[in-house]
Amino acid sequence: MSTLSSDAVTTAELDPATYEPLLDQVEIAVLASGADPQWSLTERSDGLSVLHVEATGEPVEIRLSVPLGDAAGYWHPQAGWRRTLLADWEGRARVSLVDGLATGCLYDHTGATMLAFSAADPVPEVQLRFGVSEENDTYVVHMTLPASPGPHRILFVPRSESVATAMRALRGWYAATTPAMPVPESARLPVYSTWYAFNQQVDAEAVEAQARLAARLGCGVLILDDGWQRLGSGRGYAGCGDWLPDTDKFPDFAGHVARVKATGLRYMAWIAPLLLGPAAGCYAQWAPSAPAPARAPGAYVLDPRRPEVRRHIVEMCTALVRDHGLDGLKVDFIDEAMVYAGDGGGDIGHALTALLTDLRTALETVRPELLLELRQPYVGPGMAAYGNMLRSFDCPADATANRVRTIDTSLLAVGGTVHSDMLLWDPSAPLEAAVRQLIGAFHSVPQLSVRLDSLPPEQLDALGFWLGQWRRLRPQLLDGRVEPGRPDDLYSLVESSADGVSVVSVHSERAVSLRPTAFEETVLVNASDVDRLVVDVQDPGAVVDIDVHAPNGRMIDRGRIDLSPGLHSLPVPRMGLAVVRRSS
């Protein structure tokens, strides 16, 4: 079998293979080192097609090829900012349960998909190579899958009108086949996090002061981040491993947790259970089980393939939650386990499945309505059983990154609720700078991380207004049908709709398609840099009532207008909001 060897600069240099039609314009070739692999494609009633590859327990290479046509971009969970068309000598990925997923979507300039696929089993480690084949004028995706006791299965979605439409079909498969972790109501409420507000300089009194204000604003959870634990100082991780409260900062940690919970908030604490630092008291005991250094500076990584490591982590986390009255954990750096990938010691995905299954079971024994936060990149559908808060990767003060990363996560999120990275802004900056951060997180659960008692009154008023609007529109923002547009456009116009209400967030100067007869209410959020929104009425139009709010929430205009078909300019200020309702 040909492999995805680094010796081959382009896919055209690999051993040739015989391609056959698969679906639409996609062609396929399947290779294995043993007997000739057999494949078949079965169309399901839900519109998905399932590729079955029989390879008698051998690793398999699946090659896909699509004519370039009018291709515009390629989305996959590890795309980051590189979501246009790479050359095949550049496009490479290694994915696993805790780092992405073997899935991808090629789309054209209309936004319609040309290829949308995903591995049915998200656990095994898969190597991918993808990009434009300069020699063949095609877009190619090559996947190498490890040996499997049963057939290899790849899901395909026929040509769809958008990436989001194709991903909804794939998400439906995973939702039906994955027993997702229950999601308590508190996981769907705004969160206050200590990280950007305090970094590691936390203490009981300061946290309790923020908790009281956060509860009044409508938050449902407080997350105590890094710094609560003994040796939790400095930005390295050499002190990780003991996970005992720092008694100088929290003399009575359980009492502190109880006081915060008395405000109505649920309480979670940060932990990085796989990290082991040389300064930890338990380092000598566990160092033999952590031979590889972490990417996180100063620490080593406990090998989750070892049963004794899994037992230790489960016992440690359970004791932390039980002994201090916590409602859950923010579980960080799980992807560090990939340092052991490919070393011949066993599959990391299967080991983490065992660890996380045992961890959830043990924690739910002491906290039936358990909260567990996971973070990109380990928030794919394979993790649905192990976390119910799926957070965007760190992007401090970057509203664009928060928008892109939360929507990327939501495309394949199963079960759990997508959360933003913590919101950080400069209290001395103009009000619009603060509101921009809130709007960037609007289509997810916002997590706040500023010192609420230090905000200017106008910013605090704005925070109350936008969180109030978010709570009112939560059915649309979290549960509605979302159409964010093309990934390479960075989701500059996002529409979420449900129950006769549409929420449209506009992040660039453009004409916004509006259908006033299709919805009882349309909420227009102006995150552009101009003090107006241009709408293009696409249906017969309607007489509507419109309320316009300034960034701080103050109503600045109210009236009734005739939105006839065609273009209209609405005076909505930047970082402001307009509510459009059909007149009765």
XYZ file of C-alpha atoms in Angstrom, residues 110-503:
394
model
C -21.546 30.302 -4.004
C -20.964 28.572 -0.650
C -22.281 25.221 -1.950
C -20.328 22.121 -0.999
C -18.333 20.033 -3.465
C -17.155 17.409 -0.970
C -18.285 16.880 2.634
C -17.114 13.830 4.576
C -16.407 12.611 8.089
C -15.108 9.432 9.726
C -17.964 7.614 11.438
C -15.649 6.630 14.308
C -14.044 9.766 15.821
C -11.682 7.915 18.198
C -8.798 6.407 16.154
C -5.839 8.497 15.050
C -6.008 9.360 11.354
C -3.456 10.988 9.040
C -4.734 13.270 6.302
C -3.229 14.972 3.328
C -5.274 17.457 1.326
C -5.060 20.320 -1.118
C -4.894 21.310 -4.750
C -3.078 18.831 -6.960
C -1.198 21.152 -9.279
C -0.384 18.297 -11.633
C -3.992 17.096 -12.019
C -6.110 20.256 -11.587
C -8.067 18.543 -8.801
C -8.620 18.883 -5.100
C -7.527 15.767 -3.253
C -8.009 14.347 0.231
C -6.029 11.274 1.300
C -6.796 9.535 4.598
C -4.779 6.789 6.274
C -6.892 4.921 8.834
C -5.491 2.383 11.313
C -6.503 -1.264 11.253
C -10.036 -1.886 12.453
C -11.765 -5.100 13.591
C -14.770 -4.146 11.483
C -15.363 -2.186 8.289
C -13.958 1.312 8.009
C -16.865 3.753 7.623
C -16.777 7.243 6.146
C -19.858 9.476 5.988
C -20.538 11.608 2.909
C -23.051 14.401 2.361
C -24.225 15.039 -1.211
C -23.799 18.534 -2.609
C -25.464 20.979 -0.195
C -26.299 24.668 -0.318
C -23.784 25.575 2.403
C -21.126 24.185 4.695
C -23.485 24.608 7.650
C -26.175 22.569 5.882
C -23.750 19.718 5.234
C -22.441 19.816 8.788
C -26.007 19.644 10.159
C -26.426 16.321 8.369
C -23.177 14.981 9.827
C -24.069 16.354 13.257
C -27.353 14.477 13.063
C -25.464 11.208 12.561
C -23.258 11.780 15.599
C -26.201 12.913 17.730
C -28.025 9.683 16.913
C -25.010 7.448 17.547
C -23.317 9.174 20.517
C -24.788 9.073 24.051
C -24.112 12.708 24.917
C -23.590 13.911 28.466
C -26.661 15.616 29.992
C -26.615 19.422 29.886
C -27.866 21.128 33.067
C -29.577 24.504 32.748
C -26.556 26.202 34.322
C -24.363 25.077 31.390
C -26.579 27.251 29.183
C -26.177 30.433 31.242
C -23.448 33.108 31.085
C -20.282 32.282 33.008
C -17.920 34.381 35.094
C -14.301 33.195 34.844
C -11.383 34.471 36.892
C -8.665 33.879 34.289
C -8.227 37.117 32.335
C -9.549 39.218 35.209
C -7.032 37.905 37.743
C -4.754 35.391 36.013
C -3.214 33.500 38.939
C -3.597 36.343 41.453
C -6.843 35.035 42.919
C -8.031 34.890 46.510
C -11.281 34.111 48.277
C -12.326 37.692 49.007
C -11.768 38.993 45.460
C -13.530 36.053 43.842
C -16.545 36.375 46.146
C -16.866 40.071 45.297
C -17.016 39.278 41.569
C -19.431 36.425 42.168
C -22.003 38.702 43.776
C -21.953 41.069 40.797
C -21.933 38.243 38.241
C -25.010 36.678 39.811
C -26.890 39.999 39.577
C -26.032 40.210 35.865
C -27.566 36.783 35.244
C -24.533 34.509 35.220
C -25.146 30.925 36.255
C -21.624 29.599 36.843
C -18.311 30.782 38.248
C -15.099 29.140 37.068
C -12.056 29.515 39.293
C -9.155 29.186 36.896
C -5.438 28.528 37.329
C -3.895 29.918 40.521
C -6.162 28.419 43.179
C -3.856 25.424 43.684
C -0.691 25.099 45.739
C 2.371 26.158 43.688
C 0.043 27.851 41.216
C 2.146 30.903 40.439
C 4.109 31.942 37.381
C 2.952 31.149 33.854
C 4.666 27.747 33.746
C 3.287 24.445 35.031
C 6.160 23.055 37.113
C 3.928 22.973 40.217
C 1.095 20.932 38.709
C 0.239 17.517 40.076
C -0.910 17.757 43.703
C -4.087 19.788 43.074
C -4.466 20.986 46.645
C -5.848 24.467 47.467
C -3.352 27.218 48.274
C -4.269 27.958 51.889
C -2.714 31.447 51.728
C -5.260 32.413 49.057
C -8.118 30.195 50.228
C -7.812 29.443 53.958
C -11.136 27.582 53.884
C -11.697 26.510 50.307
C -14.896 24.569 50.985
C -16.332 27.513 52.929
C -15.411 29.867 50.108
C -17.132 27.630 47.546
C -20.249 27.537 49.715
C -20.350 31.336 49.966
C -20.118 31.733 46.195
C -22.824 29.131 45.660
C -25.051 31.031 48.086
C -25.196 33.835 45.478
C -26.950 31.404 43.119
C -23.898 30.504 41.042
C -22.613 27.008 40.479
C -18.887 26.618 41.104
C -16.243 24.967 38.917
C -12.457 24.826 39.237
C -9.719 24.535 36.634
C -7.549 21.436 36.540
C -4.981 20.010 34.115
C -4.989 16.401 35.320
C -2.438 15.057 32.836
C 0.261 17.591 33.755
C 2.956 16.713 36.288
C 5.584 19.247 37.355
C 8.921 18.643 39.108
C 7.931 20.938 42.001
C 4.851 18.901 42.886
C 4.978 16.823 46.044
C 3.841 13.744 44.135
C 6.409 14.135 41.355
C 8.786 11.379 42.510
C 5.919 8.908 42.765
C 4.449 9.616 39.339
C 7.462 10.697 37.262
C 8.001 7.174 35.848
C 4.468 7.382 34.425
C 5.163 10.736 32.759
C 8.271 10.248 30.598
C 7.501 12.859 27.937
C 7.675 16.654 28.379
C 4.522 18.645 27.746
C 4.132 21.523 25.334
C 2.900 23.409 28.392
C 6.167 24.802 29.792
C 7.731 23.178 32.849
C 5.611 20.022 33.027
C 5.543 16.417 31.906
C 2.556 14.425 30.661
C 1.072 11.485 32.513
C 0.542 8.642 30.050
C -3.206 7.838 30.054
C -2.592 4.421 28.500
C -1.407 3.220 31.920
C -4.255 1.919 34.116
C -2.636 3.230 37.286
C -2.539 6.738 35.795
C -6.224 6.585 34.935
C -7.124 5.414 38.460
C -5.008 8.175 40.002
C -6.610 10.920 37.916
C -10.150 9.717 38.613
C -9.538 9.467 42.370
C -7.845 12.878 42.487
C -10.592 14.686 40.550
C -13.389 12.996 42.471
C -11.840 13.957 45.804
C -11.448 17.573 44.674
C -15.123 17.863 43.718
C -16.473 15.919 46.700
C -14.332 17.439 49.452
C -14.839 21.081 48.454
C -18.427 21.111 47.207
C -17.566 21.844 43.571
C -20.196 21.426 40.858
C -17.715 20.437 38.185
C -14.331 20.933 36.579
C -12.764 22.849 33.729
C -10.571 20.086 32.310
C -7.576 21.554 30.497
C -4.668 20.256 28.412
C -6.232 16.871 27.604
C -4.679 17.158 24.136
C -1.218 16.977 25.712
C -1.701 13.191 25.652
C -0.935 13.310 21.931
C 2.748 13.599 22.782
C 2.615 9.785 22.980
C 0.851 9.291 19.618
C 2.630 6.948 17.249
C 5.215 5.708 19.759
C 4.058 2.088 19.493
C 2.612 2.014 22.988
C -1.047 1.919 21.973
C -3.778 4.206 20.665
C -4.204 7.435 22.645
C -7.846 7.886 21.667
C -8.912 4.570 23.132
C -6.954 5.233 26.338
C -8.574 8.648 26.768
C -11.990 7.131 26.099
C -11.408 4.775 29.034
C -10.115 7.586 31.264
C -12.915 10.031 30.490
C -15.605 7.381 30.831
C -14.358 6.445 34.294
C -13.974 10.109 35.255
C -17.496 11.075 34.265
C -18.986 8.018 35.992
C -17.135 8.712 39.238
C -17.936 12.423 39.262
C -21.619 11.932 38.490
C -21.810 9.642 41.506
C -21.067 12.626 43.737
C -22.575 15.371 41.487
C -25.536 14.117 39.418
C -25.855 17.475 37.584
C -22.163 17.551 36.800
C -20.557 20.347 34.776
C -17.468 19.523 32.705
C -15.841 22.063 30.405
C -13.752 20.922 27.452
C -11.767 23.222 25.137
C -10.834 23.323 21.494
C -9.324 21.248 19.965
C -10.879 18.418 22.021
C -14.552 19.340 21.584
C -15.456 17.136 18.617
C -18.434 14.758 18.520
C -16.333 11.936 19.963
C -16.130 13.912 23.217
C -19.895 14.426 23.519
C -20.121 11.868 26.308
C -17.437 13.544 28.411
C -18.236 17.263 28.510
C -21.262 19.554 28.384
C -19.528 22.957 28.060
C -17.509 23.216 24.820
C -15.270 26.277 24.902
C -13.509 28.197 22.195
C -9.721 28.183 22.232
C -7.977 31.110 23.947
C -8.265 34.389 22.040
C -7.968 37.230 24.592
C -9.604 40.492 23.418
C -10.060 39.098 19.885
C -13.765 39.353 19.032
C -13.220 38.053 15.493
C -11.408 34.932 16.680
C -14.109 34.296 19.280
C -16.797 34.498 16.608
C -14.928 32.225 14.196
C -13.896 29.653 16.789
C -17.287 29.354 18.453
C -19.004 28.866 15.098
C -16.347 26.384 13.990
C -17.074 24.423 17.165
C -20.833 24.628 16.763
C -20.749 23.160 13.241
C -20.173 19.690 14.686
C -21.092 20.188 18.365
C -23.173 17.330 19.741
C -24.920 17.436 23.108
C -22.896 20.065 24.935
C -23.351 23.823 24.696
C -20.749 25.917 22.867
C -19.092 28.589 25.039
C -16.970 31.547 24.044
C -13.477 32.143 25.231
C -13.526 34.483 28.183
C -14.316 38.085 27.271
C -11.554 40.570 28.008
C -11.514 44.275 27.226
C -9.862 47.491 28.357
C -12.175 49.355 30.763
C -10.597 52.656 29.655
C -11.402 52.028 25.976
C -14.528 53.420 24.278
C -17.778 51.636 25.045
C -17.879 50.165 21.533
C -14.706 48.173 22.232
C -16.381 46.399 25.153
C -19.602 45.727 23.252
C -17.648 44.341 20.301
C -16.397 41.558 22.571
C -19.948 40.690 23.629
C -21.205 40.617 20.046
C -18.301 38.384 19.012
C -19.567 35.784 21.480
C -23.268 36.386 20.850
C -23.997 33.088 19.072
C -22.572 31.037 21.953
C -22.698 31.121 25.747
C -20.631 34.168 26.785
C -17.968 33.795 29.434
C -16.958 37.046 31.144
C -13.535 37.711 32.609
C -13.193 41.356 33.585
C -13.228 42.844 37.069
C -16.855 43.786 37.226
C -16.401 46.125 40.192
C -13.878 48.179 38.167
C -16.005 48.789 35.078
C -17.257 52.321 34.283
C -21.023 52.640 34.851
C -21.740 52.885 31.110
C -19.915 49.609 30.426
C -21.723 47.892 33.285
C -25.058 49.138 31.902
C -24.124 47.868 28.448
C -23.144 44.512 29.881
C -26.522 44.215 31.585
C -28.368 45.161 28.390
C -26.523 42.752 26.086
C -26.711 39.859 28.528
C -30.427 40.564 28.878
C -30.858 40.466 25.114
C -28.803 37.278 24.952
C -30.999 35.574 27.557
C -34.140 36.682 25.722
C -32.818 35.341 22.424
C -31.207 32.197 23.799
C -33.631 29.816 21.998
C -32.477 31.250 18.672
C -28.793 31.686 19.521
C -28.218 28.263 21.075
C -30.924 26.049 19.594
C -31.913 27.687 16.323
C -30.932 26.974 12.757
C -27.624 28.754 12.170
C -26.346 29.889 8.780
C -22.964 31.617 9.152
C -21.955 31.762 5.483
C -18.616 30.778 3.997
C -15.798 29.832 6.394
C -13.213 31.782 4.390
C -15.368 34.901 4.846
C -14.862 34.384 8.609
C -18.611 34.225 9.173
C -19.083 37.956 8.667
C -22.879 37.587 8.632
C -24.460 35.059 10.989
C -28.171 34.290 11.108
C -29.794 32.159 13.834
C -33.522 31.545 13.708
C -36.206 29.620 15.595
C -39.820 30.051 16.701
C -40.554 32.899 14.306
C -37.566 35.004 15.434
C -34.366 35.655 13.484
C -31.134 37.092 14.912
